[in-house]
Coordinates of C-alpha atoms in Angstrom, one line a residue:
X3 CA 0.0 0.0 0.0
X4 CA 1.2 3.6 -0.8
X5 CA 0.4 6.5 1.5
X6 CA -0.1 9.9 0.0
X7 CA -0.2 12.5 2.6
X8 CA -2.4 15.7 1.4
X9 CA -4.1 13.1 -0.8
X10 CA -7.2 15.2 -1.4
X11 CA -5.3 18.3 -2.6
X12 CA -4.7 18.8 -6.2
X13 CA -1.4 17.2 -6.8
X14 CA -2.0 14.5 -4.2
X15 CA -5.4 13.5 -5.5
X16 CA -4.0 13.1 -9.1
X17 CA -1.1 11.3 -7.7
X18 CA -3.5 8.8 -5.8
X19 CA -5.6 8.3 -8.9
X20 CA -2.6 7.5 -11.0
X21 CA -1.4 5.1 -8.4
X22 CA -4.8 3.4 -8.4
X23 CA -4.8 3.3 -12.1
X24 CA -1.5 1.3 -12.0
X25 CA -3.3 -1.3 -9.7
X26 CA -1.9 -0.2 -6.3
X27 CA -3.8 0.2 -3.0
X28 CA -3.7 3.7 -1.8
X29 CA -4.4 5.5 1.5
X30 CA -4.7 9.2 1.5
X31 CA -4.6 11.6 4.4
X32 CA -6.4 14.9 4.7
X33 CA -6.7 17.3 7.6
X34 CA -9.0 20.2 6.6
X35 CA -10.5 19.1 3.3
X36 CA -13.2 16.3 3.5
X37 CA -14.8 16.1 0.0
X38 CA -13.4 13.2 -2.0
X39 CA -13.1 14.1 -5.7
X40 CA -15.3 12.1 -8.0
X41 CA -12.4 10.5 -9.7
X42 CA -11.1 9.1 -6.4
X43 CA -14.6 8.0 -4.8
X44 CA -14.5 4.4 -3.9
X45 CA -10.9 4.0 -5.2
X46 CA -8.8 5.0 -2.1
X47 CA -8.9 4.7 1.6
X48 CA -9.2 8.0 3.3
X49 CA -7.6 8.9 6.7
X50 CA -8.2 12.1 8.7
X51 CA -4.9 13.1 9.9
X52 CA -3.2 16.3 11.3
X53 CA 0.4 15.2 10.2
X54 CA 1.8 17.5 13.1
X55 CA 0.5 14.9 15.6
X56 CA 3.4 12.3 15.6
X57 CA 1.4 9.6 17.4
X58 CA -1.6 9.9 15.2
X59 CA 0.7 9.6 12.2
X60 CA 2.7 6.6 13.4
X61 CA -0.6 4.8 14.2
X62 CA -1.4 4.6 10.5
X63 CA 1.0 1.8 10.4
X64 CA -1.0 -0.1 12.8
X65 CA -4.0 -0.1 10.4
X66 CA -2.3 -0.2 7.0
X67 CA 0.6 -2.1 5.6
X68 CA 2.3 0.8 4.0
X69 CA 5.4 0.2 1.7
X70 CA 6.0 3.6 0.1
X71 CA 5.1 7.2 1.2
X72 CA 4.5 10.4 -0.9
X73 CA 4.6 13.4 1.4
X74 CA 2.6 16.2 -0.1
X75 CA 0.8 17.6 2.8
X76 CA 1.6 21.2 3.5
X77 CA -0.1 24.3 5.0
X78 CA -0.5 27.9 3.8
X79 CA 1.6 30.6 5.6
X80 CA -0.1 33.0 7.7
X81 CA 1.3 36.2 9.3
X82 CA 3.9 34.6 11.2
X83 CA 6.6 32.8 9.3
X84 CA 7.9 30.9 12.3
X85 CA 4.4 29.3 12.9
X86 CA 4.4 28.1 9.2
X87 CA 7.9 26.7 9.3
X88 CA 7.1 25.1 12.7
X89 CA 3.9 23.3 11.2
X90 CA 5.4 22.0 8.0
X91 CA 8.6 21.1 9.6
X92 CA 6.7 19.0 12.2
X93 CA 4.8 17.2 9.5
X94 CA 7.9 16.5 7.5
X95 CA 9.7 15.0 10.6
X96 CA 6.8 12.8 11.5
X97 CA 6.6 11.6 8.1
X98 CA 10.3 10.8 8.0
X99 CA 10.0 9.2 11.3
X100 CA 7.1 6.9 10.0
X101 CA 9.2 6.0 6.8
X102 CA 12.1 4.7 8.9
X103 CA 9.8 3.2 11.6
X104 CA 7.8 1.2 8.9
X105 CA 10.8 0.4 6.7
X106 CA 9.3 1.7 3.4
X107 CA 11.0 1.2 0.3
X108 CA 10.6 4.9 -1.0
X109 CA 9.7 8.3 0.5
X110 CA 9.1 11.0 -1.9
X111 CA 8.8 14.6 -0.8
X112 CA 7.5 17.9 -2.5
X113 CA 10.2 20.3 -3.3
X114 CA 9.7 23.1 -6.1
X115 CA 11.0 24.4 -9.3
X116 CA 11.6 27.5 -7.2
X117 CA 14.7 25.8 -5.9
X118 CA 16.5 26.9 -9.1
X119 CA 15.6 30.7 -8.9
X120 CA 18.9 32.4 -9.5
X121 CA 20.2 30.1 -12.2
X122 CA 20.2 31.8 -15.6
X123 CA 20.4 28.4 -17.6
X124 CA 17.2 27.4 -19.4
X125 CA 15.8 24.8 -19.0
X126 CA 16.4 24.0 -15.5
X127 CA 18.1 20.6 -15.1
X128 CA 18.7 18.6 -11.9
X129 CA 22.4 18.7 -12.3
X130 CA 22.6 22.4 -11.6
X131 CA 23.9 23.4 -8.3
X132 CA 21.2 25.4 -6.3
X133 CA 22.2 28.9 -5.9
X134 CA 22.0 31.1 -2.8
X135 CA 19.2 33.5 -3.7
X136 CA 16.5 35.7 -2.5
X137 CA 13.3 33.6 -2.7
X138 CA 9.9 35.2 -3.4
X139 CA 7.8 33.1 -1.0
X140 CA 7.9 31.3 2.3
X141 CA 6.7 28.0 0.7
X142 CA 9.6 28.0 -1.8
X143 CA 12.1 28.6 1.1
X144 CA 10.7 25.7 2.9
X145 CA 10.7 23.4 0.1
X146 CA 14.2 24.1 -0.8
X147 CA 15.2 23.3 2.7
X148 CA 13.3 20.1 2.5
X149 CA 15.8 18.6 0.1
X150 CA 18.9 18.2 2.3
X151 CA 16.7 17.6 5.4
X152 CA 15.1 14.5 3.7
X153 CA 18.1 13.2 2.2
X154 CA 20.3 13.4 5.3
X155 CA 17.4 12.1 7.5
X156 CA 17.1 8.9 5.4
X157 CA 20.9 8.3 4.9
X158 CA 21.6 4.8 6.0
X159 CA 18.0 3.9 6.8
X160 CA 17.4 1.8 3.6
X161 CA 14.7 4.1 2.7
X162 CA 15.3 5.6 -0.9
X163 CA 14.7 9.4 -0.8
X164 CA 12.8 10.9 -3.9
X165 CA 13.0 14.6 -4.1
X166 CA 10.3 15.9 -6.5
X167 CA 11.1 19.4 -7.8
X168 CA 7.5 20.0 -8.8
X169 CA 6.8 22.6 -11.6
X170 CA 3.9 24.9 -12.2
X171 CA 0.9 22.5 -11.8
X172 CA -2.7 23.3 -12.8
X173 CA -5.9 21.5 -13.5
X174 CA -8.9 19.8 -11.7
X175 CA -9.0 20.9 -8.0
X176 CA -6.7 24.0 -8.5
X177 CA -7.6 27.1 -6.8
X178 CA -9.7 28.8 -9.5
X179 CA -8.3 32.1 -8.3
X180 CA -4.8 30.9 -7.6
X181 CA -2.4 33.5 -6.7
X182 CA 0.5 31.4 -7.8
X183 CA -0.3 31.0 -11.5
X184 CA -2.3 33.3 -13.7
X185 CA -3.9 30.8 -16.0
X186 CA -6.7 29.5 -13.5
X187 CA -8.0 33.0 -12.8
X188 CA -7.7 34.0 -16.4
X189 CA -10.0 30.9 -17.6
X190 CA -12.2 31.7 -14.6
X191 CA -12.9 35.2 -15.8
X192 CA -13.7 33.7 -19.2
X193 CA -16.1 31.0 -17.8
X194 CA -17.9 33.9 -15.9
X195 CA -18.4 35.9 -19.1
X196 CA -15.9 38.6 -18.0
X197 CA -13.1 40.2 -20.0
X198 CA -9.9 38.8 -18.4
X199 CA -6.9 41.0 -17.8
X200 CA -4.5 41.6 -20.9
X201 CA -1.6 39.5 -21.0
X202 CA 1.5 39.5 -23.1
X203 CA 1.3 36.9 -25.7
X204 CA 4.7 35.6 -25.5
X205 CA 5.1 35.5 -21.8
X206 CA 4.9 31.9 -20.2
X207 CA 7.2 29.3 -19.0
X208 CA 6.9 26.1 -17.0
X209 CA 3.5 24.4 -16.9
X210 CA 2.1 20.8 -16.4
X211 CA -1.5 19.6 -16.4
X212 CA -2.3 17.9 -12.9
X213 CA -3.1 14.5 -14.3
X214 CA 0.2 14.4 -15.9
X215 CA 2.0 15.5 -12.8
X216 CA 0.2 12.8 -10.8
X217 CA 1.2 10.2 -13.3
X218 CA 4.8 11.2 -13.3
X219 CA 5.0 11.0 -9.5
X220 CA 3.1 7.5 -9.5
X221 CA 5.8 6.2 -12.1
X222 CA 8.6 7.5 -9.8
X223 CA 7.1 5.5 -6.9
X224 CA 6.5 2.2 -8.8
X225 CA 9.5 2.1 -11.1
X226 CA 11.6 -1.1 -10.3
X227 CA 14.7 1.1 -9.7
X228 CA 15.7 4.7 -9.8
X229 CA 19.1 6.1 -10.7
X230 CA 18.8 9.3 -8.8
X231 CA 17.2 10.9 -5.7
X232 CA 16.1 14.0 -7.4
X233 CA 13.6 14.6 -10.2
X234 CA 11.9 17.5 -12.1
X235 CA 8.3 16.9 -12.3
X236 CA 6.5 18.7 -15.1
X237 CA 5.7 18.6 -18.8
X238 CA 9.3 19.4 -20.1
X239 CA 8.1 22.0 -22.5
X240 CA 7.2 25.8 -21.9
X241 CA 3.9 27.4 -22.7
X242 CA 3.0 30.8 -23.9
X243 CA -0.1 32.9 -23.1
X244 CA -0.9 32.9 -26.7
X245 CA -1.3 29.1 -26.5
X246 CA -3.8 29.3 -23.8
X247 CA -5.8 32.1 -25.4
X248 CA -5.9 30.0 -28.6
X249 CA -7.0 27.0 -26.9
X250 CA -9.8 28.9 -25.0
X251 CA -11.0 30.6 -28.2
X252 CA -11.0 27.1 -30.1
X253 CA -13.7 25.7 -27.7
X254 CA -15.6 29.0 -27.0
X255 CA -17.8 30.1 -29.9
X256 CA -17.4 33.9 -30.6
X257 CA -14.6 34.4 -27.9
X258 CA -11.9 36.8 -29.0
X259 CA -9.2 37.3 -26.4
X260 CA -7.0 40.4 -26.7
X261 CA -3.3 39.9 -25.9
X262 CA -0.6 42.3 -25.8
X263 CA 2.3 41.8 -28.3
X264 CA 5.5 40.1 -27.4
X265 CA 6.8 40.0 -23.7
X266 CA 6.3 42.3 -20.9
X267 CA 9.9 42.4 -20.0
X268 CA 11.5 42.4 -23.4
X269 CA 13.4 39.6 -25.4
X270 CA 14.2 36.4 -23.7
X271 CA 12.7 33.1 -22.4
X272 CA 10.9 32.1 -19.3
X273 CA 12.4 29.3 -17.2
X274 CA 10.9 25.8 -17.4
X275 CA 11.9 22.4 -16.1
X276 CA 13.8 19.8 -18.1
X277 CA 12.4 16.1 -17.6
X278 CA 15.0 14.2 -19.4
X279 CA 15.9 12.5 -16.1
X280 CA 12.3 11.6 -15.3
X281 CA 11.6 10.3 -18.9
X282 CA 14.8 8.2 -18.8
X283 CA 14.1 6.5 -15.5
X284 CA 10.3 5.9 -16.0
X285 CA 9.4 6.4 -19.6
X286 CA 7.1 9.2 -18.6
X287 CA 5.9 11.6 -21.3
X288 CA 3.0 14.1 -21.0
X289 CA -0.5 13.1 -22.3
X290 CA -1.7 16.8 -22.3
X291 CA -0.6 19.7 -24.5
X292 CA -2.1 23.0 -23.8
X293 CA -5.2 22.7 -26.2
X294 CA -6.0 19.3 -24.7
X295 CA -5.5 20.4 -21.1
X296 CA -7.7 23.5 -21.5
X297 CA -10.6 21.6 -23.0
X298 CA -10.3 18.9 -20.2
X299 CA -10.3 21.7 -17.6
X300 CA -13.2 23.6 -18.9
X301 CA -15.3 20.4 -19.1
X302 CA -14.4 19.8 -15.5
X303 CA -15.3 23.2 -14.3
X304 CA -18.8 22.7 -16.0
X305 CA -19.7 20.4 -13.0
X306 CA -17.2 21.2 -10.3
X307 CA -16.3 24.5 -8.5
X308 CA -12.6 23.6 -8.5

């Protein structure tokens, strides 16, 4: 059985679905969210868990024969950064304790493409040394710190760490007004019949549709062997705002979206993740291009608020 903490969130739910599709028994944990998405109903075991409660976390091993862990649970920072770091650090350490106590095979943990901020090379590859740089958000700072904490904590334990440098993920269950990625709010405005804000046509960068991201993580958890402990998780190809606008216009009769020409900050390209290592070790290739992802997401939103 594979445990996915935060398994009712966007990335966790799609990871759980992909694992179930591969024939694995899956238990997901959730603390605040209780609604099980339709594509998981009846397919996974749901446990209510505050991952900061060590005893409750470890007790999962008394009820389930857990052989692998995907740790995706996390909180949203409030006004006090120390409270945020304390909460998510407690969850991480409890998950690591569980991995070592249960003797699982693999322990995957969410990092972020933000770990590369400061590297000028594009695309971003796992071989790049992570720079010392000012980071734009507490979540990115924590996820960057998670990497050495996880690999050192599991050293000599027999548990294989898998650091997931997750890209810009969107799709079913994403916050439709996400402050982290402009595409979901843009689509939401179109679905409400409003004129969305003007975007520069050639701006873009990293992007991956959630079902693809979930499948990539599932393949990393189930591969017979892995040659590395760190993997980029994304589509491996950059997007532009023009592609999203074209995809929306193609499925919305009469829709015409005005985009500003070129790039907001002048010539260049936006960063995105290389997934050569992921593909080489698991065979993963994305199923969704921009047009297919937009059509699927709009169809999903027709019957679902998120």
